[in-house]
Coordinates of C-alpha atoms in Angstrom, one line a residue:
Chain A
G6 CA 99.0 122.1 110.9
A7 CA 101.0 119.8 108.5
V8 CA 99.3 116.6 109.2
V9 CA 99.8 113.7 106.8
S10 CA 97.8 110.5 107.0
Q11 CA 98.4 107.1 105.5
H12 CA 96.1 104.2 105.0
P13 CA 96.4 101.4 105.8
S14 CA 98.9 101.4 108.6
W15 CA 99.7 97.8 108.0
V16 CA 98.8 95.2 105.4
I17 CA 99.5 91.5 104.9
C18 CA 98.9 90.1 101.5
K19 CA 99.6 87.0 99.4
S20 CA 102.4 87.0 96.8
G21 CA 101.1 88.1 93.4
T22 CA 98.4 90.4 94.7
S23 CA 98.3 94.2 94.4
V24 CA 98.2 96.6 97.4
K25 CA 97.2 100.2 97.3
I26 CA 98.4 102.7 99.9
E27 CA 96.9 106.1 100.3
C28 CA 98.6 109.3 101.5
R29 CA 96.6 112.3 102.4
S30 CA 97.5 115.8 103.5
L31 CA 94.8 116.8 105.9
D32 CA 95.3 120.5 106.5
F33 CA 97.4 121.8 103.7
Q34 CA 97.8 121.6 99.9
A35 CA 100.5 119.1 99.0
T36 CA 101.9 120.3 95.7
T37 CA 104.6 117.6 95.9
M38 CA 104.4 114.2 97.5
F39 CA 107.2 111.7 98.0
W40 CA 107.2 108.0 98.5
Y41 CA 110.0 106.3 100.5
R42 CA 110.8 102.7 101.5
Q43 CA 112.7 101.8 104.6
F44 CA 114.1 98.4 105.3
P45 CA 115.0 97.4 108.9
K46 CA 118.0 99.3 110.2
Q47 CA 118.4 101.2 107.0
S48 CA 117.7 104.8 106.1
L49 CA 114.8 106.1 104.1
M50 CA 115.2 105.5 100.4
L51 CA 113.3 107.7 98.0
M52 CA 111.3 105.8 95.5
A53 CA 109.6 108.6 93.6
T54 CA 108.4 112.2 93.6
S55 CA 105.0 113.2 92.4
N56 CA 103.6 116.6 91.6
E57 CA 99.8 117.0 91.5
G58 CA 98.5 116.3 88.1
S59 CA 101.8 115.1 86.7
K60 CA 103.5 111.8 86.2
A61 CA 105.7 110.7 89.0
T62 CA 109.5 110.9 88.7
Y63 CA 111.0 107.6 89.8
E64 CA 114.5 107.1 91.3
Q65 CA 117.0 104.9 89.5
G66 CA 116.3 101.2 90.1
V67 CA 112.6 101.7 91.1
E68 CA 110.3 99.9 88.6
K69 CA 107.6 102.4 87.6
D70 CA 105.4 99.5 86.3
K71 CA 105.6 97.8 89.6
F72 CA 105.1 100.8 91.9
L73 CA 102.3 102.8 90.4
I74 CA 101.9 106.3 91.8
N75 CA 99.0 108.6 91.2
H76 CA 98.8 112.1 92.5
A77 CA 95.3 113.1 91.4
S78 CA 94.6 116.0 93.8
L79 CA 96.4 118.4 96.1
T80 CA 95.6 116.3 99.1
L81 CA 95.9 112.7 97.8
S82 CA 98.5 110.4 96.4
T83 CA 98.4 106.7 96.1
L84 CA 101.1 104.0 95.7
T85 CA 100.0 100.7 94.3
V86 CA 102.4 97.8 94.6
T87 CA 101.5 95.5 91.8
S88 CA 102.1 91.7 91.9
A89 CA 103.7 92.0 95.3
H90 CA 106.5 89.5 96.3
P91 CA 108.1 88.8 99.7
E92 CA 111.0 91.0 98.8
D93 CA 108.6 94.0 98.6
S94 CA 107.9 93.6 102.3
S95 CA 109.0 96.9 103.8
F96 CA 107.9 100.0 105.6
Y97 CA 106.5 102.5 103.1
I98 CA 106.3 106.1 104.1
C99 CA 104.9 109.1 102.2
S100 CA 105.7 112.7 102.8
A101 CA 104.3 115.9 101.5
S102 CA 105.4 119.4 101.0
G103 CA 103.4 122.4 99.9
T104 CA 101.6 125.5 101.0
G105 CA 99.4 126.5 103.9
W106 CA 99.3 128.1 107.3
G107 CA 102.3 127.1 109.4
I108 CA 103.8 125.1 106.6
G109 CA 107.6 125.4 106.4
T110 CA 109.1 126.1 103.1
D111 CA 110.9 123.1 101.6
T112 CA 109.9 121.0 104.6
Q113 CA 108.6 117.5 104.1
Y114 CA 105.9 116.3 106.5
F115 CA 105.7 112.5 106.9
G116 CA 102.8 110.2 107.1
P117 CA 102.8 107.5 109.8
G118 CA 103.9 104.8 107.4
T119 CA 102.5 101.6 106.1
R120 CA 104.1 98.3 107.0
L121 CA 103.6 95.8 104.1
T122 CA 104.2 92.1 104.6
V123 CA 104.0 89.8 101.6
L124 CA 103.6 86.2 102.3
Chain B
G13 CA 125.5 113.1 94.4
Q14 CA 125.1 113.3 98.1
N15 CA 127.1 111.6 100.8
I16 CA 126.0 111.9 104.4
D17 CA 127.9 110.6 107.5
Q18 CA 126.6 110.4 111.0
P19 CA 127.4 108.0 113.9
T20 CA 125.2 104.9 113.9
E21 CA 124.7 104.7 117.6
M22 CA 125.1 106.8 120.7
T23 CA 124.2 106.4 124.4
A24 CA 123.6 109.2 126.8
T25 CA 122.3 109.6 130.4
E26 CA 118.9 111.0 131.3
G27 CA 119.3 114.7 132.1
A28 CA 122.5 115.1 130.2
I29 CA 123.4 116.9 127.0
V30 CA 124.2 115.0 123.8
Q31 CA 125.5 116.3 120.4
I32 CA 124.9 114.3 117.2
N33 CA 127.2 115.2 114.4
C34 CA 126.5 115.1 110.7
T35 CA 128.9 115.7 107.8
Y36 CA 127.9 115.9 104.2
Q37 CA 129.5 116.1 100.8
T38 CA 127.2 117.3 98.1
S39 CA 127.3 118.4 94.5
G40 CA 124.9 121.1 95.4
F41 CA 123.4 122.2 98.7
N42 CA 120.4 124.2 99.8
G43 CA 119.7 123.2 103.4
L44 CA 119.9 120.5 106.0
F45 CA 117.1 118.8 108.0
W46 CA 117.0 116.9 111.2
Y47 CA 114.3 114.4 111.8
Q48 CA 113.4 112.2 114.8
Q49 CA 112.2 108.7 114.1
H50 CA 111.0 106.4 116.8
A51 CA 111.2 102.7 116.1
G52 CA 108.4 101.6 113.8
E53 CA 107.2 105.1 113.2
A54 CA 107.6 107.7 110.5
P55 CA 110.1 110.6 110.9
T56 CA 109.0 113.8 112.5
F57 CA 110.4 117.2 111.6
L58 CA 112.8 118.8 114.1
S59 CA 114.7 121.5 112.3
Y60 CA 115.8 123.0 108.9
N61 CA 119.0 125.0 108.6
V62 CA 119.8 127.0 105.5
L63 CA 122.1 129.6 106.9
D64 CA 125.2 129.2 109.0
G65 CA 124.8 129.3 112.8
L66 CA 122.8 127.9 115.6
E67 CA 119.0 127.7 115.8
E68 CA 117.4 126.8 119.1
K69 CA 114.0 125.3 119.7
G70 CA 113.4 124.5 123.3
R71 CA 115.6 121.5 124.3
F72 CA 116.8 120.9 120.8
S73 CA 119.3 123.1 118.8
S74 CA 120.7 122.6 115.4
F75 CA 123.9 124.1 114.0
L76 CA 125.1 124.4 110.4
S77 CA 128.4 125.3 108.8
R78 CA 128.1 125.4 105.1
S79 CA 131.8 125.9 104.5
K80 CA 132.7 122.9 106.5
G81 CA 129.8 120.7 105.3
Y82 CA 129.0 120.1 109.0
S83 CA 125.9 120.1 111.2
Y84 CA 125.1 119.0 114.7
L85 CA 121.9 118.4 116.6
L86 CA 122.2 119.3 120.3
L87 CA 119.7 117.7 122.8
K88 CA 119.6 119.2 126.3
E89 CA 118.0 117.8 129.5
L90 CA 117.7 114.4 127.9
Q91 CA 114.5 112.5 128.6
M92 CA 113.9 108.8 128.2
K93 CA 111.4 109.5 125.4
D94 CA 114.3 111.1 123.4
S95 CA 115.5 107.5 122.7
A96 CA 115.1 107.4 118.9
S97 CA 116.9 107.6 115.6
Y98 CA 117.9 111.0 114.5
L99 CA 118.2 111.5 110.7
C100 CA 120.3 114.1 109.0
A101 CA 119.0 115.0 105.5
V102 CA 120.2 117.4 102.9
T103 CA 118.4 119.2 100.1
P104 CA 120.0 120.1 96.9
L105 CA 120.0 123.4 95.2
G106 CA 116.5 124.3 94.0
G107 CA 114.8 123.3 97.1
Y108 CA 113.1 120.2 98.5
Q109 CA 113.3 117.9 95.6
K110 CA 115.2 114.7 96.2
V111 CA 116.1 115.1 99.8
T112 CA 118.8 112.6 100.7
F113 CA 118.7 111.0 104.2
G114 CA 121.6 109.8 106.2
I115 CA 121.3 106.3 107.8
G116 CA 120.4 107.9 111.1
T117 CA 122.0 107.9 114.6
K118 CA 120.2 105.6 117.1
L119 CA 120.3 107.4 120.4
Q120 CA 119.7 105.4 123.6
V121 CA 119.0 107.4 126.7
I122 CA 119.7 105.5 129.9
P123 CA 118.6 106.3 133.5

């Protein structure tokens, strides 16, 4: 149990375009999903927290109009990087926590990550 | 806020035992996670300690002292595949919201 998928696993786009990243919990209900960004040799930095059916809560310094998060169901959250620029190139990782068989309380289960490169 | 300290790099020999320490200073604390992250991959869950003491899971054990703000991850019978970064992360009072990650300890296992 506790499998989280992300799609795509990598994406290359031109500056100014938008990119959507999907995060799905495959075998449990994700009441909360988290989006992180990780630059090389740095730790995971939380960008936002989203609860199903509610607006996401963004961390300080993260532009909510640039990083659009939608958590429409208990198994799917999306992150859209709008008008991407080279400085947005990073490793984006989602995680999910929730309820289900074998799901640890308070534990976040991570997706495999999406490597975004903006040219 | 949360402040987490762990060594940035460690090297250990295959078959040996290694202990990765983590100290934290928090305004509120609920529990501490250890995650393993291989290069270019997402973290995978190893352990979650809420109460003081040692929890063992196969070759991996995790210890927590809430009064000292201290935890360690113990890896026994090291294998080459254990070469990875090990992330210490704390959760605030109230549960899993806003988990704060340390920078991670990059462990290199050598033959």
